[in-house]
Short mmCIF file of C-alpha atoms in Angstrom, two decimals:
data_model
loop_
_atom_site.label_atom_id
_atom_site.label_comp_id
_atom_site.label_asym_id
_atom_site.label_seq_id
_atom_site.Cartn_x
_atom_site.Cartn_y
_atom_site.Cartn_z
CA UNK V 17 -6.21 0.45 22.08
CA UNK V 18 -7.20 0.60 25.34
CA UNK V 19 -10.46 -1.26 26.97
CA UNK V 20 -12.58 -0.76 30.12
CA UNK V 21 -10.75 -2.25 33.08
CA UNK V 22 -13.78 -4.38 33.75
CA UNK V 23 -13.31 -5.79 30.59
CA UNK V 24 -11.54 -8.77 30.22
CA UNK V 25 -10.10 -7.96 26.84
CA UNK V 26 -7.73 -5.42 28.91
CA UNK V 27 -5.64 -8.39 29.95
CA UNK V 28 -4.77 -9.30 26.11
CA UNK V 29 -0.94 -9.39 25.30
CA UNK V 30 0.40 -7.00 22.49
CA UNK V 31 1.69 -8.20 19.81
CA UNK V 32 5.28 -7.28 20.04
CA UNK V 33 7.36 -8.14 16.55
CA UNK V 34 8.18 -4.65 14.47
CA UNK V 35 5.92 -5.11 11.45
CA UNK V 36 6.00 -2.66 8.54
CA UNK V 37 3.59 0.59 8.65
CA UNK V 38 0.59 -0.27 6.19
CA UNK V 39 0.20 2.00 2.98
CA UNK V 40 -2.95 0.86 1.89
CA UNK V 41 -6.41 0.41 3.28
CA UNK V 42 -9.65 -1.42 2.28
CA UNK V 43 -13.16 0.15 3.42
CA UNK V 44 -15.53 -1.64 5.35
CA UNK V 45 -18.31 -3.81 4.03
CA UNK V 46 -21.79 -3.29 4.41
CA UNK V 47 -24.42 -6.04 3.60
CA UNK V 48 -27.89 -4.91 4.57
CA UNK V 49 -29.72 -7.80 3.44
CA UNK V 50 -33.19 -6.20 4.80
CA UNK V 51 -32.45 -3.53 1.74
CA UNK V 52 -31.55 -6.34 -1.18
CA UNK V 53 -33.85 -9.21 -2.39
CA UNK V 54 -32.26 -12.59 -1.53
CA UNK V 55 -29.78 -13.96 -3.88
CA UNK V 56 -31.88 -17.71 -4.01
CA UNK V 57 -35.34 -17.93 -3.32
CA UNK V 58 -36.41 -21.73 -3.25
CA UNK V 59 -39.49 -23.71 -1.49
CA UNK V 60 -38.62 -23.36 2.35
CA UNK V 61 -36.65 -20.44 2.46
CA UNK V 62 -34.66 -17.13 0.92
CA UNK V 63 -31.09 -17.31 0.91
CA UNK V 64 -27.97 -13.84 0.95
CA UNK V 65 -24.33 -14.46 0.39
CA UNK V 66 -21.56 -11.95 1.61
CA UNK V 67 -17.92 -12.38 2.08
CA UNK V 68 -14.98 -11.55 3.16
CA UNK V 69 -11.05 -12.18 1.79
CA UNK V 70 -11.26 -15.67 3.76
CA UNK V 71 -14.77 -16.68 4.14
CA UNK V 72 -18.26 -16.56 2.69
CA UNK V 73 -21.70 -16.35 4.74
CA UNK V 74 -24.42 -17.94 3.43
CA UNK V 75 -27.53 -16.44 5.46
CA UNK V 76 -31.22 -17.94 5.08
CA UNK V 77 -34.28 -17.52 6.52
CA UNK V 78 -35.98 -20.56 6.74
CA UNK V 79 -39.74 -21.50 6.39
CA UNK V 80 -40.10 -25.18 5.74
CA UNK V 81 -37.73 -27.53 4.35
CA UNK V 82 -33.96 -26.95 2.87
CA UNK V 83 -31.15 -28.98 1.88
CA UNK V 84 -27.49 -27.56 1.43
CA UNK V 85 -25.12 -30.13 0.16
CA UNK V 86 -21.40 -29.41 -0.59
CA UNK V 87 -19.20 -32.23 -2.57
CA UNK V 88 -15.06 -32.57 -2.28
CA UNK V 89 -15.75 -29.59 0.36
CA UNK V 90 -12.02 -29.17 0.42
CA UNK V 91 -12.04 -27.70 4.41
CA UNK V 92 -14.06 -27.58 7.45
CA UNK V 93 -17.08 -25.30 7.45
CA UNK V 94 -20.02 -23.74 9.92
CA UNK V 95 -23.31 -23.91 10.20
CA UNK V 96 -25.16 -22.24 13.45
CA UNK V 97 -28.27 -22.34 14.18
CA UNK V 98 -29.47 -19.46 16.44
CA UNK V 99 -33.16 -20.21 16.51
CA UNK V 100 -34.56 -22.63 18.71
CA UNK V 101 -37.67 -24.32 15.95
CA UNK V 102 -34.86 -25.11 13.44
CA UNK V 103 -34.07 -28.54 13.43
CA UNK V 104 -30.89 -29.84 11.25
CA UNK V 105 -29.96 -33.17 10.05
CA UNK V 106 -26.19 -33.46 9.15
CA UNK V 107 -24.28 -35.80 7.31
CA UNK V 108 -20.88 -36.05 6.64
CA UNK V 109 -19.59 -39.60 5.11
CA UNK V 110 -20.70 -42.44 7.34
CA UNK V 111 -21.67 -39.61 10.16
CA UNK V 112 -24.66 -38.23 10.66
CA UNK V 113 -25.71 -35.66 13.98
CA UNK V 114 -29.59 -34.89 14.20
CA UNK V 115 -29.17 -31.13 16.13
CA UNK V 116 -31.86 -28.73 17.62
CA UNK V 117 -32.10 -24.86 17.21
CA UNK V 118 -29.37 -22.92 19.69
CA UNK V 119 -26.00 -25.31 18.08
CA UNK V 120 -23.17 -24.41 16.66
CA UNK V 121 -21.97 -27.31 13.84
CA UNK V 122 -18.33 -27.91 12.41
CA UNK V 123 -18.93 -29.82 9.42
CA UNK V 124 -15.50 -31.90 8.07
CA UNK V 125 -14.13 -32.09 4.57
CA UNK V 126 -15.26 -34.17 1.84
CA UNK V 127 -18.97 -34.30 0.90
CA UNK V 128 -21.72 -33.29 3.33
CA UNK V 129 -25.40 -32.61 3.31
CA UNK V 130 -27.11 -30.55 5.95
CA UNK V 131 -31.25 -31.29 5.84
CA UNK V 132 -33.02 -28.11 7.61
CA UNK V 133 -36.76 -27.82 8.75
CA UNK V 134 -38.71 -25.27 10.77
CA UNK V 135 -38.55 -21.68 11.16
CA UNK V 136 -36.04 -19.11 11.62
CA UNK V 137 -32.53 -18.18 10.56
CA UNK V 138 -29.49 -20.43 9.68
CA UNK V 139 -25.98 -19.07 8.78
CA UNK V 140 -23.46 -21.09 7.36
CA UNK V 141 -19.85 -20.26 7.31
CA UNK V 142 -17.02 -21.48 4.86
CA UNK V 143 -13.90 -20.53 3.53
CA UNK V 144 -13.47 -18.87 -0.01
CA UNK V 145 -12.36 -22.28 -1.35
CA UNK V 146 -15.66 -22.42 -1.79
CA UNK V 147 -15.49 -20.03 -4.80
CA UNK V 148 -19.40 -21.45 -6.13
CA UNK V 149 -20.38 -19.38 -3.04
CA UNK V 150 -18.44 -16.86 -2.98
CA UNK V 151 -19.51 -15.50 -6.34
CA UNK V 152 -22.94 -15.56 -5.28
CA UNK V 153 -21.87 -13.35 -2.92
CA UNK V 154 -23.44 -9.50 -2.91
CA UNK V 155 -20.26 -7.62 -2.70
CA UNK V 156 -18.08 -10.06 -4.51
CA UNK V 157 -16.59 -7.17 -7.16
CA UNK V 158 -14.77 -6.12 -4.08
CA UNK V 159 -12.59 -8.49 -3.10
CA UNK V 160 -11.62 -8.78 -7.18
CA UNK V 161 -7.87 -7.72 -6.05
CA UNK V 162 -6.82 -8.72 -2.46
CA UNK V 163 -7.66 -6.43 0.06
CA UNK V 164 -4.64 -5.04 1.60
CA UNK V 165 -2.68 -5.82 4.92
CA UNK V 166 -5.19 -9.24 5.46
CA UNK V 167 -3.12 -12.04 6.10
CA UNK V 168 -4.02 -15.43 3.70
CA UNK V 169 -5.79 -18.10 5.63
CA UNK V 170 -3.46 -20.66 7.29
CA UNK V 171 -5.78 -23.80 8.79
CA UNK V 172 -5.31 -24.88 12.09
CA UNK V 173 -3.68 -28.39 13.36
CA UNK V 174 -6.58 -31.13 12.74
CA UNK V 175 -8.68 -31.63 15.83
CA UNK V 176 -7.79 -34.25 18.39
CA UNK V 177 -9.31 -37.84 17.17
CA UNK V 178 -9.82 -36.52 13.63
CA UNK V 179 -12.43 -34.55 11.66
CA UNK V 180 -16.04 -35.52 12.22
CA UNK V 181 -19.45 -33.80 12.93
CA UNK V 182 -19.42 -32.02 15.86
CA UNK V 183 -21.78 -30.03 17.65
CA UNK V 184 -21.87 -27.59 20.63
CA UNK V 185 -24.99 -26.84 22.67
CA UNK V 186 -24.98 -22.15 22.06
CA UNK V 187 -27.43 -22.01 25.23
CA UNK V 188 -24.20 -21.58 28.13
CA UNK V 189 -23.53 -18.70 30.19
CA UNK V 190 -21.21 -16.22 28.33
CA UNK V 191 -18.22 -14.44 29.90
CA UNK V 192 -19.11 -11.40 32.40
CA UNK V 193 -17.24 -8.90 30.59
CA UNK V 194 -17.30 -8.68 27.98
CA UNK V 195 -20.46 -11.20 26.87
CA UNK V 196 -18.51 -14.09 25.22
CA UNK V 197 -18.81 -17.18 23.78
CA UNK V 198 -15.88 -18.37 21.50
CA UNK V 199 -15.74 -21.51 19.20
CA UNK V 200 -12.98 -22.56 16.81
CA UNK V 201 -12.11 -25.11 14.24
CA UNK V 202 -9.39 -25.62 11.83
CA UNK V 203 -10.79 -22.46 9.93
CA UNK V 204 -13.30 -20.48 11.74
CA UNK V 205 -13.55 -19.11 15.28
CA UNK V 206 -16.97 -18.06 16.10
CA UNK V 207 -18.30 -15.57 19.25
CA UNK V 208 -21.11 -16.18 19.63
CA UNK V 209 -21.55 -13.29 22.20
CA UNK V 210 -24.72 -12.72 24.48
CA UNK V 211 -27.88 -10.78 23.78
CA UNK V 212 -27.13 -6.91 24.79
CA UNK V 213 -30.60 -5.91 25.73
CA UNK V 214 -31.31 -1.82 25.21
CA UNK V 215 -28.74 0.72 23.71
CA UNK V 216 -24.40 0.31 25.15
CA UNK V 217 -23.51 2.15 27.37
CA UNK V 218 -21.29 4.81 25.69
CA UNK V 219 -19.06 5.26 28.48
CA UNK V 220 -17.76 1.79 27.86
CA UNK V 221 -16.84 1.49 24.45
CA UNK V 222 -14.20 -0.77 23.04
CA UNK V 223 -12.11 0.77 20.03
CA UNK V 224 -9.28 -1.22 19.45
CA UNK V 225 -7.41 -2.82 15.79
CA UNK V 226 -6.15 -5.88 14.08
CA UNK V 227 -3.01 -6.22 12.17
CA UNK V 228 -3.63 -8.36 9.92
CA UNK V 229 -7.19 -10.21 9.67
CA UNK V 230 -10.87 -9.06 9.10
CA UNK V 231 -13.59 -9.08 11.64
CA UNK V 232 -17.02 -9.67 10.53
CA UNK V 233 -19.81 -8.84 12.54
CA UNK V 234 -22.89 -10.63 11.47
CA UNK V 235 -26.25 -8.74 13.49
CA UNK V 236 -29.51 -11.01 13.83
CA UNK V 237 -31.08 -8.93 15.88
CA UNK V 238 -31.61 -5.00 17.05
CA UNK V 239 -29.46 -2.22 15.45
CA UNK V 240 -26.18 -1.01 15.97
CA UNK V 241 -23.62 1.93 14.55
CA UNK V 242 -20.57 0.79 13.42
CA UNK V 243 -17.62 3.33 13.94
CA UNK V 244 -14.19 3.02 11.62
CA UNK V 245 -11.20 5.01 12.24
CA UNK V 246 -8.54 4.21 9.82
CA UNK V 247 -5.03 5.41 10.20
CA UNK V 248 -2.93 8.06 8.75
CA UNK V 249 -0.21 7.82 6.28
CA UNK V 250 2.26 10.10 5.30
CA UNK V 251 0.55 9.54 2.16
CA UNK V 252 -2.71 12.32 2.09
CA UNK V 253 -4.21 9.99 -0.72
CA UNK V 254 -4.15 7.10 1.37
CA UNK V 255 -6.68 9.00 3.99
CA UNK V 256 -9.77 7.76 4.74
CA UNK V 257 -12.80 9.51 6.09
CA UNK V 258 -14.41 8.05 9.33
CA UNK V 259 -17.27 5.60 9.21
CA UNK V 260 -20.41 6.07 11.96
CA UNK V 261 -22.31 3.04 9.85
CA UNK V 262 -25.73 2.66 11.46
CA UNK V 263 -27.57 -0.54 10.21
CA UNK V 264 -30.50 -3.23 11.37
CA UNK V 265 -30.40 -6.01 11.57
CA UNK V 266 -30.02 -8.73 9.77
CA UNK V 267 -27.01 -7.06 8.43
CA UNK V 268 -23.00 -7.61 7.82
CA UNK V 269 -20.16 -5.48 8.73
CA UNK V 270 -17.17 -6.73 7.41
CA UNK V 271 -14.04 -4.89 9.48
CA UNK V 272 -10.48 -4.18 7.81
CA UNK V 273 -7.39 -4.12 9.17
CA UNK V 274 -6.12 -1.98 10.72
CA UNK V 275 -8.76 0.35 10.94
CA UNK V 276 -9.61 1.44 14.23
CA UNK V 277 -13.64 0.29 15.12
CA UNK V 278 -15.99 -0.58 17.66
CA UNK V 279 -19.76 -1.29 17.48
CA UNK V 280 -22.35 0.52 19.13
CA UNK V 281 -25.97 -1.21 19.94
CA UNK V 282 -28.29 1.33 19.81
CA UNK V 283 -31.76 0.05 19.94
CA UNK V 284 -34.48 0.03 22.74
CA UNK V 285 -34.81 -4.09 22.70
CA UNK V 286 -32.74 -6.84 21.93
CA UNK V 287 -29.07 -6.29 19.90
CA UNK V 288 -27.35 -9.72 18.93
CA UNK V 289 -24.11 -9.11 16.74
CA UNK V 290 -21.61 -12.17 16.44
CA UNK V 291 -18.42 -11.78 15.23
CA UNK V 292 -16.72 -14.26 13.17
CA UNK V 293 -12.88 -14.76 11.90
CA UNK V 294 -10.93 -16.58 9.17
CA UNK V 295 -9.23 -18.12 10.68
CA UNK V 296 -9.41 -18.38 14.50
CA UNK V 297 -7.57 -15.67 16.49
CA UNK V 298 -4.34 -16.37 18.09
CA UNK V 299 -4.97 -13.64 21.31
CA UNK V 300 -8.05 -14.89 21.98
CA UNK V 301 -6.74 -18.40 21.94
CA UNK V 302 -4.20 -17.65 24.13
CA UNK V 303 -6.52 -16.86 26.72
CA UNK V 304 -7.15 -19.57 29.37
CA UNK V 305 -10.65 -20.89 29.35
CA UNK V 306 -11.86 -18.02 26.95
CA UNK V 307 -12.71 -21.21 24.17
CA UNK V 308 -15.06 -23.30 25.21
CA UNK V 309 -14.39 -26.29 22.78
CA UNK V 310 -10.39 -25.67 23.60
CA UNK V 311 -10.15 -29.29 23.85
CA UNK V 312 -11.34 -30.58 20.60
CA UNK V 313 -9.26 -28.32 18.79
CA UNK V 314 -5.21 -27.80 19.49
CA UNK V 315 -3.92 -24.63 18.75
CA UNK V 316 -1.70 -22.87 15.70
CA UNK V 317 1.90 -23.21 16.72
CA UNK V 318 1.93 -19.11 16.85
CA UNK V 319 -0.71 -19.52 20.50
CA UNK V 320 2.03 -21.87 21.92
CA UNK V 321 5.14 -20.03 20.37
#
C-alpha cells in the first residue's frame, strides 16, 4: 500500500515470494479497558489482560506498591514503563537493574520478579507461553481456534553476550517521519512512537497490510479511529464489512492480517498509540538504523537472507 513520500516507510522492500491468496479472516480486537472493571484489583494498583495469537498484555495502573513475579518464564518478556514517577526494581537470577519511569525492560528466561512503586501506568508484554496470563485475558474466547493467516511465533537468535536484564532509556528523539522508536528482543519488537499532539492530518494517512502477523496498537493517551479494510474473496461469505473503530484511550486494537488499516488520532491534545509485534518484524529490521538496540540483538536469518 502506498505511503506519503515523506514518510520513511515508502522506502520498505516488498515482499516478493508468491504466497497463497488467504480464504479466511479474523476481525479486529477491541479492548476498551476504560469500559470493563480490571481483571485484578490488589493494594497498589488495578490490573487488564488482552491478547493476541502470540502475546499477552498485562496493563496496570499503578498507585503504590506491586510485585509481578513469573517462575520457569520459559522466554524473554517486556515490561515498559511510560510514566516518569514509576520506579521498578528487577530481578532476574543473580541480576538485578533498579530503572526509572520512561524505560523499556527485556526481562530473560527463568524466574524473575519485577518490584513497582509510584504512580502511573506499566505494561508488560509476554508471549502466550505464558498461558496463566493469557486466560486472564478479556477476549481470550477468541483466540479458542487459531486465528487465520498469523504466522506461529519463531524467537529470534539469543542476544550478543547472552540473556540478562536490560534496559533502554524511552526519552530519545524519534524518527522524523514517521515518529519512531523501535526495540526488539528474541520475541517482541516494540515502537514506541512519539506523542502526536492534536488530530492527523488526514491528507497523510498510512493504509498499508501484513501477510502474516498481528499488529497491536496499545493507546495510553488521546483517542484515535481505527480503520480496517479486509480483502475480497471469491468467496461472498468470506466478506467482511469495514471497521471505522473510534476508541480512548487506554485501549487495545489488535490488527489481523491481512486486513488493510491505518489509525487515525483524532483528539484536540495529546494521542500516544504504540504498536507492538510477536515477534519482531523482519522489514523493519532490515532497515538501517531504524532499531535502536540493533546491536544487542542479531537478527532472524530471514533480515539477512
Amino acid at each position: 500500500m502506498p505511503f506519503d513520500p515523506s514518510d520513511a516507510r515508502s522506502k520498505l522492500a516488498g515482499d516478493t515470494a508468491v504466497k497463497a491468496p488467504p480464504t479466511a479472516f479474523a476481525g479486529a480486537e477491541y479492548l476498551r479497558f476504560y469500559e470493563t472493571p480490571p481483571t485484578v484489583v490488589a493494594d497498589g494498583g488495578r490490573t487488564w489482560y488482552g491478547r493476541g495469537q502470540n502475546f499477552v498484555l498485562e496493563y496496570t495502573e499503578l498507585d503504590g506498591e506491586l510485585e509481578f513475579a513469573r517462575t520457569d518464564q520459559p522466554d524473554e518478556y517486556v515490561v515498559l514503563l511510560p510514566d516518569r514517577a514509576v520506579t521498578a526494581d528487577v530481578e532476574a537470577g543473580d541480576d538485578r537493574r533498579s530503572v526509572h519511569g520512561d524505560t523499556l525492560v527485556f526481562v530473560p528466561p527463568g524466574d524473575s520478579t519485577v518490584r513497582l512503586s509510584g504512580t502511573g501506568r506499566v505494561i508488560r508484554l509476554l508471549t502466550s507461553k505464558a498461558e496463566d496470563l493469557a486466560s486472564l485475558a478479556a477476549n481470550a474466547a477468541s483466540y479458542e481456534e487459531h486465528h487465520p493467516n498469523v504466522a506461529d511465533l519463531e524467537p529470534w537468535p539469543d542476544p550478543v553476550g547472552g540473556f540478562r536484564i536490560r534496559a533502554y532509556d524511552l526519552d530519545v528523539p524519534p524518527m522524523d517521519s514517521p515518529p519512531f522508536r523501535l526495540f526488539r528482543c528474541t520475541t517482541f519488537m516494540v515502537n514506541y512512537t512519539g506523542v502526536q499532539q492534536g488530530p492527523r492530518d488526514t491528507k497523510k494517512m498510512s493504509p498499508h497490510t501484513h501477510d502474516d502477523f498481528e499488529q497491536c496498537s496499545l493507546v495510553i493517551a488521546g483517542e484515535y479511529v481505527h480503520h480496517i479494510r479486509w480483502p475480497w474473496t471469491t468467496d461472498l461469505d468470506a466478506w467482511r464489512p469495514d471497521d471505522h473503530e473510534r476508541c480512548a484511550a487506554p485501549h487495545v486494537c489488535v490488527i489481523p492480517p491481512p486486513a488493510i488499516h491505518t489509525s487515525q488520532a483524532v483528539d484536540q491534545g495529546a494521542n500516544h498509540l504504540i504498536d507492538i509485534f510477536a515477534p519482531p518484524r523482519v522489514d523493519f529490521s532490515r532497515m538501517e538504523g531504524w532499531v535502536l538496540n540493533a546491536e544487542d540483538y542479531p537478527p532472524a536469518p530471514a533480515v539477512t537472507g
